Amino acid sequence: MIGTPAHCPYCALQCGMTLRRERGAVRVAPRDDVPANRGGLCQKGWTAAELLTVPDRLTTPAMRPRKDAPLEPCTWDEALDRVAAEASRLRSLHGLDAVAVFGGGGLTNEKAYLLGKFARVALGTSQIDYNGRFCMASAAAASGRAFGMDRGLPGPVTDLAASGAILLAGGNPAETMPPFMRHLTEMRDAGGALIVVDPRRTATARQSDLHLQPAPGTDIALANGLLHLAVTEGLADEDYLAARTTGFDAVRTVVNAYWPDRVERITGVPVPAMREAVRLLARASRAHVLTARGAEQHARGTDMVSGFINLALALGLPGRAGSGYGCLTGQGNGQGGREHGQKADQLPGYRRIDDPAARAHVARVWGVAPESLPGPGRSAYELLSALGAPDGPKALLLFGSNPAVSAPRAAHVEERLGALDLLVVADVVPSETARLADVVLPAAQWAEESGTMTNLEGRVLRRRRAVPPPDGVRTDLEIIAALAGRLDAPGEWSADPEAVFAELRRASAGGTADYSGITYERIEAEGGVFWPCPSEDHPGTPRPYLDRFPTPDGRARFVPVEHHGAAEDVDADYPLYLTTGRVLAQYQSGAQTRRVAALAEAAPGPFVELHPDLAGRLGIEDGARVRVESRRGAATVQAQLTTAIRSDTVFMPFHWAGDGRANLLTNPSLDPVSRMPEFKVCAVRLQPCPSRGDDPPHPLERSAL
Ligand SMILES: Nc1nc2c(c(=O)[nH]1)N[C@H]1C(S)=C(S)[C@@H](COP(=O)(O)OP(=O)(O)OC[C@H]3O[C@@H](n4cnc5c(=O)[nH]c(N)nc54)[C@H](O)[C@@H]3O)O[C@H]1N2
Ligand SMILES: Nc1nc2c(c(=O)[nH]1)N[C@H]1C(S)=C(S)[C@@H](COP(=O)(O)OP(=O)(O)OC[C@H]3O[C@@H](n4cnc5c(=O)[nH]c(N)nc54)[C@H](O)[C@@H]3O)O[C@H]1N2
Ligand code: SF4
Ligand SMILES: [Mo]
């Protein structure tokens, strides 16, 4: 048997792989017919099959008879009956918004769609949001206001290799999407230049031609400074500005005040490096400006991205084949997961829930009255932090996220989860959040189910079932449909992925993210289809902005933005910047990857990166235990000394649970537009703590073994 064509369960690159069953085990081999990875996989992809057989895989539903009692196994009927009965009771006591739903960007399009419909139709609640609010929201908001649409990359990922210059702000794909690096390497081999903007000299920065190393939270100043230089050096594309954009004059006025010396003082980036970056971008006949979480997860993240989009527009990049602005989407279905209605303010097809025409269209597909649909609800952090409060939800149904580890100010979020009357978690493994639940529902995962995922290019891909799920496990679609049935929800509630996709196509028809022309057969035959795709004879849209932008006048819009600095700046009490992010071998909250032996070994525990100069001042040695404190809490982790970081900044990955959690420290200050929390900068202080004999080995010691 040749095996089942599949895609990796983790990130948005959705690398192609083949799954083959060999002597009872499932083996992974990379596919070279998928442009995103062309034969490459990272260590997470290579080891992904282990997820199917982790020892503590959830296989039976469980519930707590009382709040203080342990979880006990039960039947599916008992679990689903309890959820439906409790949800109904809480709704009649406290109103429809008493029950909330939280989703994830790793869920298939079908699940994201059905979850949004379930919240609005079966529960009638406005209280639904998802972890993509912690991920893509700022880039999505900024793209929407500039281009009238939000689709990660402006073209196929292979366009990058033909680019003459790429500026990547706040992304570390050498660790977060390793096979993606080949597109950048190919570009460099052909003479193109890679410019990386990151406070750390990351594995990605080491492969760049130019590394700008700003202080965390200063990217708006940097982007405005680069644009200032583009204008003063006569590099702005005046013909393009006149033909394809509006609003440049206001931006030109704002960036006037961002003269190079001032920007160097704010960011720490030397003027000649800024000048070089602008020249490299402007000289190239094709160029890209890309952002990732480092330039998005800020209390001014939307403005930060707008700053970079303004730069791209001034250089005439968006809407030209082989050029443009793009955002590197993060989660497996980070793109599709943000299009089909699990967002607080959204209906399927990237429609706004407060738009009467959108409500009428979707209500017709759902077979309900438009007036019955709730309005917009709370954003992710606002929702989590309102749980159990007098005016907040009393129950939460959670699918595909582990906020006890991944939400900002995680100790507070944990406390709020504990204040609920009912917490229901559907997961594959007993995640830290599932362990807090009153009802745990064991879900099928990637290779055990079918559906569609939309990758970072905007290409809709097939997820195929390669192995049967373990006995006792149900798919999320089956769980949602069964609950809808118990709640007597009106309309159709199929659990068959293809039937749900057919309904999603109708619901998205005419919307921004129009999937109506996409079928499972076409995805199969064409190796994926790019949205928008409004009819079955439409070829799909690999490069959406070539003729016009989907704004009312067809032009891209400049948005003037000003530098404000971090929401919480450093001071005498908390003198250091903390920034957070990822390492190669762990994924997100670590619920999956901490259970894969080779990954747990490669990245065994939480640490803080700091510069040797800083460590010397504080009396901290490499490998020592340190206490990192912010105004939200304290974390105990091991010190990793590196000259790759600024000496005013420390870095922690957020993949581990317990008292080494980076999110015990992070600042939940929210972006006013996207409601994105400021994961990427807060103020902390460090102190050495006495060492204990039973410490887990330091990551460096482990890798040296
Ligand atoms: N191994 C691994 N891969 C992953 C994931 C994972 O958890 N692990 N998660 C996936 C998901 S959901 C996502 S969203 C992506 C994220 O992918 P990336 O955005 O590449 O990852 P991060 O490490 O969060 O942040 C990238 C960089 O931002 C830098 N940074 C911090 N503060 C600032 C700042 O103020 N300005 C600038 N310019 N840069 C800053 C950090 O130093 C870091 O190197 O990765 C995806 N891939
Ligand atoms: N400090 C800090 N915090 C961050 C970030 C940061 O950069 N710094 N990044 C943020 C970002 S970008 C993101 S995307 C979030 C991600 O953080 P989370 O939302 O916590 O993401 P995961 O850890 O991927 O959680 C997914 C959960 O769903 C389960 N699961 C997997 N497949 C399925 C399925 O098919 N069905 C169901 N029901 N469950 C499934 C997994 O086992 C896991 O428990 O973290 C955010 N938190
Ligand atoms: S880069 Fe992402 S999609 Fe590719 S193998 Fe690694 S985790 Fe999987
Ligand atoms: Mo993400």
Tab-separated table of N, CA, C and O in Angstrom, residues 72-135:
chain	number	residue	atom	x	y	z
A	72	GLU	N	-14.705	11.068	36.741
A	72	GLU	CA	-14.955	9.622	36.674
A	72	GLU	C	-15.447	9.271	35.277
A	72	GLU	O	-16.236	10.012	34.695
A	73	PRO	N	-15.014	8.128	34.732
A	73	PRO	CA	-15.481	7.723	33.405
A	73	PRO	C	-17.001	7.599	33.376
A	73	PRO	O	-17.615	7.234	34.384
A	74	CYS	N	-17.619	7.912	32.222
A	74	CYS	CA	-19.065	7.766	32.088
A	74	CYS	C	-19.360	7.422	30.636
A	74	CYS	O	-18.447	7.357	29.809
A	75	THR	N	-20.630	7.209	30.299
A	75	THR	CA	-20.981	6.912	28.904
A	75	THR	C	-21.171	8.226	28.144
A	75	THR	O	-21.336	9.292	28.742
A	76	TRP	N	-21.186	8.119	26.825
A	76	TRP	CA	-21.442	9.314	26.003
A	76	TRP	C	-22.810	9.892	26.314
A	76	TRP	O	-22.961	11.112	26.406
A	77	ASP	N	-23.826	9.034	26.475
A	77	ASP	CA	-25.168	9.558	26.753
A	77	ASP	C	-25.193	10.334	28.059
A	77	ASP	O	-25.776	11.415	28.145
A	78	GLU	N	-24.533	9.756	29.071
A	78	GLU	CA	-24.504	10.470	30.360
A	78	GLU	C	-23.825	11.829	30.219
A	78	GLU	O	-24.310	12.841	30.728
A	79	ALA	N	-22.704	11.847	29.524
A	79	ALA	CA	-21.951	13.098	29.394
A	79	ALA	C	-22.742	14.132	28.598
A	79	ALA	O	-22.886	15.291	29.017
A	80	LEU	N	-23.273	13.728	27.441
A	80	LEU	CA	-23.978	14.693	26.580
A	80	LEU	C	-25.285	15.140	27.229
A	80	LEU	O	-25.667	16.314	27.133
A	81	ASP	N	-25.983	14.205	27.895
A	81	ASP	CA	-27.225	14.584	28.590
A	81	ASP	C	-26.919	15.627	29.671
A	81	ASP	O	-27.649	16.601	29.837
A	82	ARG	N	-25.842	15.393	30.404
A	82	ARG	CA	-25.488	16.335	31.479
A	82	ARG	C	-25.173	17.715	30.904
A	82	ARG	O	-25.641	18.741	31.424
A	83	VAL	N	-24.409	17.753	29.804
A	83	VAL	CA	-24.056	19.050	29.208
A	83	VAL	C	-25.316	19.777	28.744
A	83	VAL	O	-25.516	20.970	29.039
A	84	ALA	N	-26.192	19.046	28.039
A	84	ALA	CA	-27.403	19.690	27.512
A	84	ALA	C	-28.306	20.152	28.656
A	84	ALA	O	-28.838	21.274	28.627
A	85	ALA	N	-28.466	19.327	29.682
A	85	ALA	CA	-29.361	19.682	30.792
A	85	ALA	C	-28.816	20.887	31.555
A	85	ALA	O	-29.547	21.837	31.861
A	86	GLU	N	-27.513	20.869	31.840
A	86	GLU	CA	-26.906	21.985	32.584
A	86	GLU	C	-26.950	23.276	31.764
A	86	GLU	O	-27.240	24.346	32.298
A	87	ALA	N	-26.644	23.161	30.473
A	87	ALA	CA	-26.672	24.355	29.621
A	87	ALA	C	-28.079	24.933	29.609
A	87	ALA	O	-28.265	26.155	29.730
A	88	SER	N	-29.089	24.080	29.490
A	88	SER	CA	-30.472	24.567	29.448
A	88	SER	C	-30.845	25.217	30.777
A	88	SER	O	-31.487	26.273	30.812
A	89	ARG	N	-30.443	24.578	31.867
A	89	ARG	CA	-30.773	25.122	33.192
A	89	ARG	C	-30.128	26.510	33.365
A	89	ARG	O	-30.780	27.472	33.776
A	90	LEU	N	-28.864	26.631	33.004
A	90	LEU	CA	-28.161	27.903	33.189
A	90	LEU	C	-28.724	28.985	32.275
A	90	LEU	O	-28.808	30.152	32.658
A	91	ARG	N	-29.160	28.575	31.073
A	91	ARG	CA	-29.766	29.561	30.163
A	91	ARG	C	-31.085	30.066	30.714
A	91	ARG	O	-31.413	31.243	30.612
A	92	SER	N	-31.886	29.144	31.304
A	92	SER	CA	-33.170	29.643	31.790
A	92	SER	C	-32.992	30.479	33.066
A	92	SER	O	-33.766	31.392	33.316
A	93	LEU	N	-31.954	30.193	33.816
A	93	LEU	CA	-31.696	31.005	35.019
A	93	LEU	C	-31.112	32.377	34.693
A	93	LEU	O	-31.489	33.380	35.273
A	94	HIS	N	-30.142	32.400	33.747
A	94	HIS	CA	-29.337	33.620	33.571
A	94	HIS	C	-29.446	34.225	32.176
A	94	HIS	O	-28.761	35.207	31.887
A	95	GLY	N	-30.229	33.636	31.279
A	95	GLY	CA	-30.307	34.177	29.918
A	95	GLY	C	-29.375	33.437	28.960
A	95	GLY	O	-28.521	32.659	29.375
A	96	LEU	N	-29.587	33.699	27.658
A	96	LEU	CA	-28.898	32.908	26.630
A	96	LEU	C	-27.378	33.055	26.668
A	96	LEU	O	-26.647	32.124	26.336
A	97	ASP	N	-26.884	34.224	27.087
A	97	ASP	CA	-25.434	34.429	27.109
A	97	ASP	C	-24.750	33.732	28.290
A	97	ASP	O	-23.537	33.869	28.483
A	98	ALA	N	-25.520	32.956	29.065
A	98	ALA	CA	-24.916	32.243	30.204
A	98	ALA	C	-24.008	31.119	29.745
A	98	ALA	O	-23.170	30.642	30.509
A	99	VAL	N	-24.181	30.669	28.504
A	99	VAL	CA	-23.330	29.585	28.022
A	99	VAL	C	-22.399	30.146	26.935
A	99	VAL	O	-22.859	30.793	25.995
A	100	ALA	N	-21.106	29.897	27.092
A	100	ALA	CA	-20.121	30.424	26.154
A	100	ALA	C	-19.422	29.275	25.436
A	100	ALA	O	-19.442	28.133	25.900
A	101	VAL	N	-18.806	29.621	24.292
A	101	VAL	CA	-18.098	28.631	23.474
A	101	VAL	C	-16.725	29.209	23.123
A	101	VAL	O	-16.597	30.407	22.862
A	102	PHE	N	-15.700	28.348	23.160
A	102	PHE	CA	-14.349	28.785	22.796
A	102	PHE	C	-13.794	27.770	21.808
A	102	PHE	O	-13.816	26.571	22.064
A	103	GLY	N	-13.318	28.239	20.665
A	103	GLY	CA	-12.834	27.331	19.623
A	103	GLY	C	-11.342	27.504	19.383
A	103	GLY	O	-10.626	28.123	20.166
A	104	GLY	N	-10.878	26.939	18.261
A	104	GLY	CA	-9.448	26.970	17.992
A	104	GLY	C	-9.140	27.028	16.506
A	104	GLY	O	-9.902	26.548	15.667
A	105	GLY	N	-7.972	27.584	16.203
A	105	GLY	CA	-7.523	27.688	14.819
A	105	GLY	C	-6.904	26.404	14.284
A	105	GLY	O	-6.425	26.369	13.163
A	106	GLY	N	-6.918	25.349	15.106
A	106	GLY	CA	-6.469	24.055	14.599
A	106	GLY	C	-7.637	23.221	14.112
A	106	GLY	O	-7.436	22.157	13.503
A	107	LEU	N	-8.864	23.675	14.385
A	107	LEU	CA	-10.052	22.917	13.968
A	107	LEU	C	-10.248	23.047	12.461
A	107	LEU	O	-9.949	24.092	11.881
A	108	THR	N	-10.814	22.017	11.844
A	108	THR	CA	-11.083	22.081	10.398
A	108	THR	C	-12.095	23.185	10.088
A	108	THR	O	-12.802	23.674	10.984
A	109	ASN	N	-12.197	23.553	8.824
A	109	ASN	CA	-13.210	24.534	8.412
A	109	ASN	C	-14.605	24.080	8.817
A	109	ASN	O	-15.431	24.875	9.258
A	110	GLU	N	-14.867	22.788	8.648
A	110	GLU	CA	-16.192	22.248	8.945
A	110	GLU	C	-16.518	22.433	10.423
A	110	GLU	O	-17.631	22.805	10.797
A	111	LYS	N	-15.520	22.154	11.289
A	111	LYS	CA	-15.741	22.282	12.734
A	111	LYS	C	-15.918	23.742	13.139
A	111	LYS	O	-16.785	24.077	13.942
A	112	ALA	N	-15.044	24.604	12.598
A	112	ALA	CA	-15.121	26.022	12.942
A	112	ALA	C	-16.502	26.560	12.561
A	112	ALA	O	-17.142	27.302	13.316
A	113	TYR	N	-16.967	26.142	11.378
A	113	TYR	CA	-18.275	26.578	10.890
A	113	TYR	C	-19.393	26.061	11.787
A	113	TYR	O	-20.280	26.814	12.217
A	114	LEU	N	-19.348	24.759	12.088
A	114	LEU	CA	-20.446	24.165	12.859
A	114	LEU	C	-20.457	24.694	14.296
A	114	LEU	O	-21.521	24.871	14.889
A	115	LEU	N	-19.269	24.986	14.832
A	115	LEU	CA	-19.196	25.519	16.190
A	115	LEU	C	-19.839	26.914	16.255
A	115	LEU	O	-20.585	27.222	17.189
A	116	GLY	N	-19.570	27.743	15.248
A	116	GLY	CA	-20.173	29.070	15.190
A	116	GLY	C	-21.678	28.984	15.053
A	116	GLY	O	-22.438	29.716	15.705
A	117	LYS	N	-22.141	28.063	14.217
A	117	LYS	CA	-23.581	27.871	14.041
A	117	LYS	C	-24.206	27.334	15.330
A	117	LYS	O	-25.283	27.784	15.738
A	118	PHE	N	-23.520	26.401	15.963
A	118	PHE	CA	-24.012	25.810	17.216
A	118	PHE	C	-24.221	26.901	18.266
A	118	PHE	O	-25.266	26.961	18.927
A	119	ALA	N	-23.237	27.794	18.405
A	119	ALA	CA	-23.358	28.867	19.401
A	119	ALA	C	-24.569	29.734	19.087
A	119	ALA	O	-25.397	29.999	19.964
A	120	ARG	N	-24.691	30.159	17.821
A	120	ARG	CA	-25.738	31.142	17.489
A	120	ARG	C	-27.114	30.508	17.397
A	120	ARG	O	-28.113	31.134	17.758
A	121	VAL	N	-27.194	29.260	16.906
A	121	VAL	CA	-28.513	28.660	16.654
A	121	VAL	C	-28.944	27.720	17.788
A	121	VAL	O	-30.068	27.795	18.267
A	122	ALA	N	-28.044	26.814	18.217
A	122	ALA	CA	-28.453	25.835	19.235
A	122	ALA	C	-28.469	26.463	20.625
A	122	ALA	O	-29.350	26.184	21.435
A	123	LEU	N	-27.477	27.321	20.912
A	123	LEU	CA	-27.409	27.948	22.236
A	123	LEU	C	-27.989	29.355	22.229
A	123	LEU	O	-28.362	29.874	23.270
A	124	GLY	N	-28.005	30.013	21.077
A	124	GLY	CA	-28.486	31.395	20.994
A	124	GLY	C	-27.576	32.373	21.731
A	124	GLY	O	-27.992	33.452	22.134
A	125	THR	N	-26.317	31.993	21.901
A	125	THR	CA	-25.414	32.861	22.668
A	125	THR	C	-24.556	33.727	21.753
A	125	THR	O	-24.174	33.310	20.662
A	126	SER	N	-24.268	34.934	22.227
A	126	SER	CA	-23.316	35.795	21.512
A	126	SER	C	-21.897	35.493	21.963
A	126	SER	O	-20.934	35.991	21.388
A	127	GLN	N	-21.761	34.684	23.030
A	127	GLN	CA	-20.465	34.514	23.707
A	127	GLN	C	-19.659	33.386	23.071
A	127	GLN	O	-19.615	32.263	23.583
A	128	ILE	N	-19.071	33.675	21.925
A	128	ILE	CA	-18.161	32.716	21.292
A	128	ILE	C	-16.945	33.470	20.761
A	128	ILE	O	-17.071	34.541	20.160
A	129	ASP	N	-15.777	32.931	21.025
A	129	ASP	CA	-14.567	33.437	20.381
A	129	ASP	C	-13.564	32.293	20.370
A	129	ASP	O	-13.919	31.153	20.730
A	130	TYR	N	-12.333	32.545	19.975
A	130	TYR	CA	-11.417	31.422	19.777
A	130	TYR	C	-9.976	31.871	19.923
A	130	TYR	O	-9.694	33.060	20.005
A	131	ASN	N	-9.059	30.922	19.952
A	131	ASN	CA	-7.663	31.241	20.240
A	131	ASN	C	-6.978	32.016	19.122
A	131	ASN	O	-5.887	32.537	19.317
A	132	GLY	N	-7.586	32.092	17.944
A	132	GLY	CA	-7.008	32.902	16.864
A	132	GLY	C	-6.960	34.379	17.242
A	132	GLY	O	-6.190	35.153	16.674
A	133	ARG	N	-7.766	34.768	18.219
A	133	ARG	CA	-7.705	36.140	18.740
A	133	ARG	C	-6.331	36.401	19.358
A	133	ARG	O	-5.898	37.536	19.444
A	134	PHE	N	-5.676	35.335	19.820
A	134	PHE	CA	-4.337	35.452	20.403
A	134	PHE	C	-3.259	35.333	19.328
A	134	PHE	O	-2.078	35.358	19.619
A	135	CYS	N	-3.677	35.131	18.089
A	135	CYS	CA	-2.738	34.715	17.056
A	135	CYS	C	-2.734	35.684	15.889
A	135	CYS	O	-1.788	36.425	15.690
